[in-house]
Amino acid sequence: MADLVYPPVIAAARTMFRVLDNRIRVEGAEHIPRRGGAVIACNHISYLDFIFCGLGARPAKRLTRFMAKKEIFENRIAGPLMRGMHHIAVDRSAGQASYAEAVAALQAGEVVGVFPEATISQSFTVKEIKSGAVRMAAEAGVPLVPMALWGTQRLWTKGRPKDLTRRHVPISILIGEPMHPAAEDDADVLTKDLRTRMSALLDRAQAEYPERPASDEERWWLPAHLGGTAPTPAEAAELDRR
């Protein structure tokens, strides 16, 4: 398919990151296949995660087609961009159609990006995840690549004011070894394995992150188990239920 919109959007994002001097670390990019279909399963801590998840695939010269809620496609500004970049609209009341579209894209050799937590994790840990990423990879016969982001929550996350002009924020993008789900495998077992892999990547990204909160007020962007003031997983689950 022709990509007239995606490359300029990537160029604009990279220019913004250079201006803001965001130190972006990508590790494990060799795990993204340079050709053929693949599913990227990434954690979700920021409204900007699709940008950085997509950047993680760029060393392999791949463009990632993200599954995103259909309301974004209905936005006057974002909608034309999403369609122009050939992302996949998800109608949660009729999810089978978007699932089938994603599988078709994978079988056509595309990389499809999925946030299997479905919504932003306010605890900054990996929530329980859905099995769709595993099932799509198995049905299409393509690898499933776990990914973890860290630092993106400092720019714009749920319940906090966005700060898109903040300078010098380090961003970590860690990519793990691919899984190879098969149709005969137990999707629930593999989904638990995927969550374990994503959590391990996130734990390492947090442990190796080059900055710590400069004040008590800044501790909001650290998870509770690391001494931060973010909600615990149980508290975050209650916030999601509300």
mmCIF file of C-alpha atoms in Angstrom:
data_model
loop_
_atom_site.group_PDB
_atom_site.id
_atom_site.type_symbol
_atom_site.label_atom_id
_atom_site.label_comp_id
_atom_site.label_asym_id
_atom_site.label_seq_id
_atom_site.Cartn_x
_atom_site.Cartn_y
_atom_site.Cartn_z
ATOM 1 C CA MET A 1 0.000 0.000 0.000
ATOM 2 C CA ALA A 2 1.159 3.548 -0.699
ATOM 3 C CA ASP A 3 2.461 5.449 2.325
ATOM 4 C CA LEU A 4 2.284 9.150 1.548
ATOM 5 C CA VAL A 5 1.299 10.302 5.050
ATOM 6 C CA TYR A 6 3.300 8.099 7.425
ATOM 7 C CA PRO A 7 6.900 9.161 6.506
ATOM 8 C CA PRO A 8 6.240 12.909 6.920
ATOM 9 C CA VAL A 9 4.559 12.267 10.280
ATOM 10 C CA ILE A 10 7.598 10.300 11.458
ATOM 11 C CA ALA A 11 9.928 13.051 10.239
ATOM 12 C CA ALA A 12 7.920 15.691 12.110
ATOM 13 C CA ALA A 13 7.968 13.620 15.318
ATOM 14 C CA ARG A 14 11.715 13.093 15.095
ATOM 15 C CA THR A 15 12.268 16.807 14.555
ATOM 16 C CA MET A 16 10.212 17.582 17.660
ATOM 17 C CA PHE A 17 12.194 15.072 19.728
ATOM 18 C CA ARG A 18 15.474 16.606 18.547
ATOM 19 C CA VAL A 19 14.283 20.115 19.412
ATOM 20 C CA LEU A 20 13.241 18.946 22.878
ATOM 21 C CA ASP A 21 16.446 16.904 23.233
ATOM 22 C CA ASN A 22 14.524 13.807 24.272
ATOM 23 C CA ARG A 23 17.086 11.041 24.741
ATOM 24 C CA ILE A 24 15.454 8.061 23.073
ATOM 25 C CA ARG A 25 17.011 4.667 23.786
ATOM 26 C CA VAL A 26 16.000 1.744 21.573
ATOM 27 C CA GLU A 27 17.274 -1.682 22.584
ATOM 28 C CA GLY A 28 16.453 -4.993 20.919
ATOM 29 C CA ALA A 29 15.423 -3.607 17.528
ATOM 30 C CA GLU A 30 17.009 -6.672 15.912
ATOM 31 C CA HIS A 31 13.993 -8.634 17.138
ATOM 32 C CA ILE A 32 11.679 -6.786 14.724
ATOM 33 C CA PRO A 33 11.618 -8.775 11.459
ATOM 34 C CA ARG A 34 12.746 -6.780 8.437
ATOM 35 C CA ARG A 35 10.113 -8.391 6.226
ATOM 36 C CA GLY A 36 6.875 -10.273 6.668
ATOM 37 C CA GLY A 37 4.107 -9.841 9.181
ATOM 38 C CA ALA A 38 4.582 -9.430 12.931
ATOM 39 C CA VAL A 39 2.568 -8.343 15.953
ATOM 40 C CA ILE A 40 4.141 -5.890 18.402
ATOM 41 C CA ALA A 41 2.587 -6.066 21.882
ATOM 42 C CA CYS A 42 3.471 -3.003 23.938
ATOM 43 C CA ASN A 43 2.656 -1.741 27.425
ATOM 44 C CA HIS A 44 0.540 1.400 27.690
ATOM 45 C CA ILE A 45 1.408 4.299 30.025
ATOM 46 C CA SER A 46 0.899 7.373 27.851
ATOM 47 C CA TYR A 47 -1.324 8.841 25.161
ATOM 48 C CA LEU A 48 1.850 9.108 23.031
ATOM 49 C CA ASP A 49 2.851 5.448 23.209
ATOM 50 C CA PHE A 50 1.910 4.668 19.624
ATOM 51 C CA ILE A 51 4.544 7.181 18.449
ATOM 52 C CA PHE A 52 7.340 5.633 20.467
ATOM 53 C CA CYS A 53 6.265 2.055 19.828
ATOM 54 C CA GLY A 54 6.367 2.887 16.134
ATOM 55 C CA LEU A 55 9.842 4.374 16.508
ATOM 56 C CA GLY A 56 10.994 1.072 17.998
ATOM 57 C CA ALA A 57 10.299 -0.592 14.644
ATOM 58 C CA ARG A 58 12.046 2.032 12.534
ATOM 59 C CA PRO A 59 15.592 0.577 12.809
ATOM 60 C CA ALA A 60 14.151 -2.437 10.967
ATOM 61 C CA LYS A 61 12.678 0.020 8.419
ATOM 62 C CA ARG A 62 9.133 -1.069 9.277
ATOM 63 C CA LEU A 63 5.962 1.003 9.549
ATOM 64 C CA THR A 64 3.601 -0.164 12.280
ATOM 65 C CA ARG A 65 -0.176 -0.244 11.756
ATOM 66 C CA PHE A 66 -1.776 0.355 15.149
ATOM 67 C CA MET A 67 -5.124 -0.852 16.368
ATOM 68 C CA ALA A 68 -6.859 2.148 17.960
ATOM 69 C CA LYS A 69 -10.376 2.949 19.107
ATOM 70 C CA LYS A 70 -12.617 4.184 16.330
ATOM 71 C CA GLU A 71 -13.328 7.468 18.138
ATOM 72 C CA ILE A 72 -9.821 8.650 17.202
ATOM 73 C CA PHE A 73 -10.622 8.060 13.535
ATOM 74 C CA GLU A 74 -13.710 10.250 13.922
ATOM 75 C CA ASN A 75 -11.659 13.199 15.178
ATOM 76 C CA ARG A 76 -11.511 16.076 12.685
ATOM 77 C CA ILE A 77 -7.708 16.367 12.875
ATOM 78 C CA ALA A 78 -6.485 12.933 13.951
ATOM 79 C CA GLY A 79 -8.899 10.962 11.761
ATOM 80 C CA PRO A 80 -7.384 11.801 8.364
ATOM 81 C CA LEU A 81 -3.902 11.124 9.729
ATOM 82 C CA MET A 82 -4.907 7.758 11.178
ATOM 83 C CA ARG A 83 -6.521 6.695 7.928
ATOM 84 C CA GLY A 84 -3.600 8.024 5.898
ATOM 85 C CA MET A 85 -1.195 5.922 7.961
ATOM 86 C CA HIS A 86 -3.419 2.851 7.445
ATOM 87 C CA HIS A 87 -4.024 2.234 11.127
ATOM 88 C CA ILE A 88 -6.881 -0.084 12.124
ATOM 89 C CA ALA A 89 -10.040 1.273 13.751
ATOM 90 C CA VAL A 90 -11.411 -0.778 16.643
ATOM 91 C CA ASP A 91 -15.131 -0.652 17.378
ATOM 92 C CA ARG A 92 -15.395 -2.270 20.804
ATOM 93 C CA SER A 93 -19.030 -3.147 20.176
ATOM 94 C CA ALA A 94 -18.064 -5.057 17.006
ATOM 95 C CA GLY A 95 -14.473 -6.092 17.551
ATOM 96 C CA GLN A 96 -14.454 -9.092 15.193
ATOM 97 C CA ALA A 97 -14.278 -6.872 12.103
ATOM 98 C CA SER A 98 -11.149 -5.044 13.309
ATOM 99 C CA TYR A 99 -9.614 -8.359 14.401
ATOM 100 C CA ALA A 100 -10.164 -9.768 10.899
ATOM 101 C CA GLU A 101 -8.704 -6.619 9.336
ATOM 102 C CA ALA A 102 -5.602 -6.942 11.534
ATOM 103 C CA VAL A 103 -5.126 -10.612 10.628
ATOM 104 C CA ALA A 104 -5.452 -9.755 6.930
ATOM 105 C CA ALA A 105 -2.822 -7.020 7.322
ATOM 106 C CA LEU A 106 -0.482 -9.477 9.053
ATOM 107 C CA GLN A 107 -0.960 -12.055 6.318
ATOM 108 C CA ALA A 108 -0.155 -9.335 3.779
ATOM 109 C CA GLY A 109 3.200 -8.780 5.501
ATOM 110 C CA GLU A 110 2.403 -5.770 7.686
ATOM 111 C CA VAL A 111 3.548 -5.078 11.253
ATOM 112 C CA VAL A 112 0.542 -4.527 13.530
ATOM 113 C CA GLY A 113 0.909 -2.758 16.881
ATOM 114 C CA VAL A 114 -1.316 -3.751 19.799
ATOM 115 C CA PHE A 115 -1.669 -2.438 23.360
ATOM 116 C CA PRO A 116 -3.042 -5.608 24.980
ATOM 117 C CA GLU A 117 -3.837 -3.830 28.264
ATOM 118 C CA ALA A 118 -6.487 -1.971 26.201
ATOM 119 C CA THR A 119 -6.263 1.192 28.337
ATOM 120 C CA ILE A 120 -3.487 3.199 29.982
ATOM 121 C CA SER A 121 -2.054 1.641 33.127
ATOM 122 C CA GLN A 122 -2.295 4.273 35.846
ATOM 123 C CA SER A 123 -0.093 2.167 38.138
ATOM 124 C CA PHE A 124 2.727 2.173 35.538
ATOM 125 C CA THR A 125 2.912 -1.608 35.795
ATOM 126 C CA VAL A 126 1.623 -4.101 33.218
ATOM 127 C CA LYS A 127 -2.062 -4.751 33.856
ATOM 128 C CA GLU A 128 -3.863 -7.972 33.017
ATOM 129 C CA ILE A 129 -3.782 -8.252 29.243
ATOM 130 C CA LYS A 130 -6.193 -9.512 26.622
ATOM 131 C CA SER A 131 -5.466 -12.519 24.415
ATOM 132 C CA GLY A 132 -6.037 -10.800 21.063
ATOM 133 C CA ALA A 133 -2.343 -10.259 20.288
ATOM 134 C CA VAL A 134 -1.557 -13.941 20.804
ATOM 135 C CA ARG A 135 -4.590 -15.109 18.831
ATOM 136 C CA MET A 136 -3.845 -12.791 15.887
ATOM 137 C CA ALA A 137 -0.222 -13.887 15.668
ATOM 138 C CA ALA A 138 -1.236 -17.556 15.818
ATOM 139 C CA GLU A 139 -3.953 -17.206 13.176
ATOM 140 C CA ALA A 140 -1.718 -15.239 10.795
ATOM 141 C CA GLY A 141 1.329 -17.427 11.457
ATOM 142 C CA VAL A 142 3.596 -14.506 12.376
ATOM 143 C CA PRO A 143 5.927 -13.734 15.296
ATOM 144 C CA LEU A 144 4.722 -11.863 18.375
ATOM 145 C CA VAL A 145 7.239 -9.307 19.672
ATOM 146 C CA PRO A 146 6.944 -7.941 23.251
ATOM 147 C CA MET A 147 7.907 -4.317 23.856
ATOM 148 C CA ALA A 148 8.067 -1.998 26.864
ATOM 149 C CA LEU A 149 8.129 1.788 27.024
ATOM 150 C CA TRP A 150 9.231 3.942 29.929
ATOM 151 C CA GLY A 151 9.408 7.714 30.322
ATOM 152 C CA THR A 152 6.525 8.482 27.989
ATOM 153 C CA GLN A 153 4.198 8.948 30.970
ATOM 154 C CA ARG A 154 6.164 12.078 31.909
ATOM 155 C CA LEU A 155 4.950 13.816 28.745
ATOM 156 C CA TRP A 156 1.238 12.959 28.766
ATOM 157 C CA THR A 157 -0.649 10.341 30.720
ATOM 158 C CA LYS A 158 -4.081 9.741 32.164
ATOM 159 C CA GLY A 159 -5.046 12.070 34.994
ATOM 160 C CA ARG A 160 -2.093 14.424 34.495
ATOM 161 C CA PRO A 161 -1.758 17.622 32.434
ATOM 162 C CA LYS A 162 0.139 17.071 29.209
ATOM 163 C CA ASP A 163 3.609 18.601 28.936
ATOM 164 C CA LEU A 164 4.599 18.137 25.304
ATOM 165 C CA THR A 165 7.225 20.889 25.467
ATOM 166 C CA ARG A 166 9.159 19.352 28.360
ATOM 167 C CA ARG A 167 12.830 19.088 27.435
ATOM 168 C CA HIS A 168 15.472 16.426 28.091
ATOM 169 C CA VAL A 169 13.047 13.635 29.060
ATOM 170 C CA PRO A 170 14.697 10.232 28.499
ATOM 171 C CA ILE A 171 12.506 7.669 26.735
ATOM 172 C CA SER A 172 13.309 3.943 26.873
ATOM 173 C CA ILE A 173 12.055 1.489 24.220
ATOM 174 C CA LEU A 174 12.981 -2.113 25.024
ATOM 175 C CA ILE A 175 12.124 -4.926 22.624
ATOM 176 C CA GLY A 176 12.193 -8.594 23.580
ATOM 177 C CA GLU A 177 12.760 -11.828 21.718
ATOM 178 C CA PRO A 178 9.799 -12.854 19.552
ATOM 179 C CA MET A 179 7.315 -15.524 20.507
ATOM 180 C CA HIS A 180 5.906 -17.858 17.871
ATOM 181 C CA PRO A 181 2.302 -18.744 18.763
ATOM 182 C CA ALA A 182 0.664 -21.575 16.851
ATOM 183 C CA ALA A 183 -3.006 -22.345 16.345
ATOM 184 C CA GLU A 184 -2.798 -25.455 18.530
ATOM 185 C CA ASP A 185 -1.273 -23.569 21.482
ATOM 186 C CA ASP A 186 -3.266 -22.525 24.534
ATOM 187 C CA ALA A 187 -3.882 -18.796 24.006
ATOM 188 C CA ASP A 188 -4.437 -18.135 27.712
ATOM 189 C CA VAL A 189 -1.127 -19.745 28.672
ATOM 190 C CA LEU A 190 0.738 -17.789 25.997
ATOM 191 C CA THR A 191 -0.986 -14.572 27.052
ATOM 192 C CA LYS A 192 0.324 -15.049 30.595
ATOM 193 C CA ASP A 193 3.788 -15.671 29.140
ATOM 194 C CA LEU A 194 3.506 -12.496 27.060
ATOM 195 C CA ARG A 195 2.558 -10.457 30.130
ATOM 196 C CA THR A 196 5.533 -11.910 32.030
ATOM 197 C CA ARG A 197 7.867 -10.920 29.191
ATOM 198 C CA MET A 198 6.416 -7.417 28.922
ATOM 199 C CA SER A 199 6.702 -6.970 32.704
ATOM 200 C CA ALA A 200 10.330 -8.103 32.697
ATOM 201 C CA LEU A 201 11.173 -5.601 29.967
ATOM 202 C CA LEU A 202 9.366 -2.832 31.846
ATOM 203 C CA ASP A 203 11.121 -3.732 35.111
ATOM 204 C CA ARG A 204 14.488 -3.483 33.351
ATOM 205 C CA ALA A 205 13.577 -0.202 31.679
ATOM 206 C CA GLN A 206 12.621 1.243 35.074
ATOM 207 C CA ALA A 207 15.751 -0.090 36.808
ATOM 208 C CA GLU A 208 18.058 1.285 34.105
ATOM 209 C CA TYR A 209 16.294 4.614 33.637
ATOM 210 C CA PRO A 210 18.855 7.420 33.969
ATOM 211 C CA GLU A 211 16.709 9.782 36.067
ATOM 212 C CA ARG A 212 14.821 9.754 39.350
ATOM 213 C CA PRO A 213 12.215 12.253 40.556
ATOM 214 C CA ALA A 214 13.878 15.518 41.551
ATOM 215 C CA SER A 215 11.323 16.236 44.288
ATOM 216 C CA ASP A 216 8.439 14.647 46.186
ATOM 217 C CA GLU A 217 6.033 16.321 43.752
ATOM 218 C CA GLU A 218 7.776 14.504 40.881
ATOM 219 C CA ARG A 219 7.312 11.064 42.426
ATOM 220 C CA TRP A 220 3.965 10.759 40.641
ATOM 221 C CA TRP A 221 5.645 9.180 37.591
ATOM 222 C CA LEU A 222 7.144 6.281 39.566
ATOM 223 C CA PRO A 223 5.131 3.139 40.419
ATOM 224 C CA ALA A 224 4.330 2.552 44.065
ATOM 225 C CA HIS A 225 6.650 -0.457 44.375
ATOM 226 C CA LEU A 226 9.590 1.784 43.432
ATOM 227 C CA GLY A 227 8.702 4.447 45.991
ATOM 228 C CA GLY A 228 6.508 6.536 43.733
ATOM 229 C CA THR A 229 3.066 7.955 44.383
ATOM 230 C CA ALA A 230 1.334 6.380 41.380
ATOM 231 C CA PRO A 231 -1.671 4.245 42.340
ATOM 232 C CA THR A 232 -0.974 0.649 43.264
ATOM 233 C CA PRO A 233 -2.268 -1.936 40.751
ATOM 234 C CA ALA A 234 -5.301 -2.544 42.984
ATOM 235 C CA GLU A 235 -6.004 1.201 43.302
ATOM 236 C CA ALA A 236 -5.567 1.654 39.546
ATOM 237 C CA ALA A 237 -7.988 -1.199 38.865
ATOM 238 C CA GLU A 238 -10.564 0.538 41.045
ATOM 239 C CA LEU A 239 -10.015 3.798 39.172
ATOM 240 C CA ASP A 240 -10.583 1.928 35.896
ATOM 241 C CA ARG A 241 -13.816 0.441 37.227
ATOM 242 C CA ARG A 242 -15.098 3.904 38.109
#
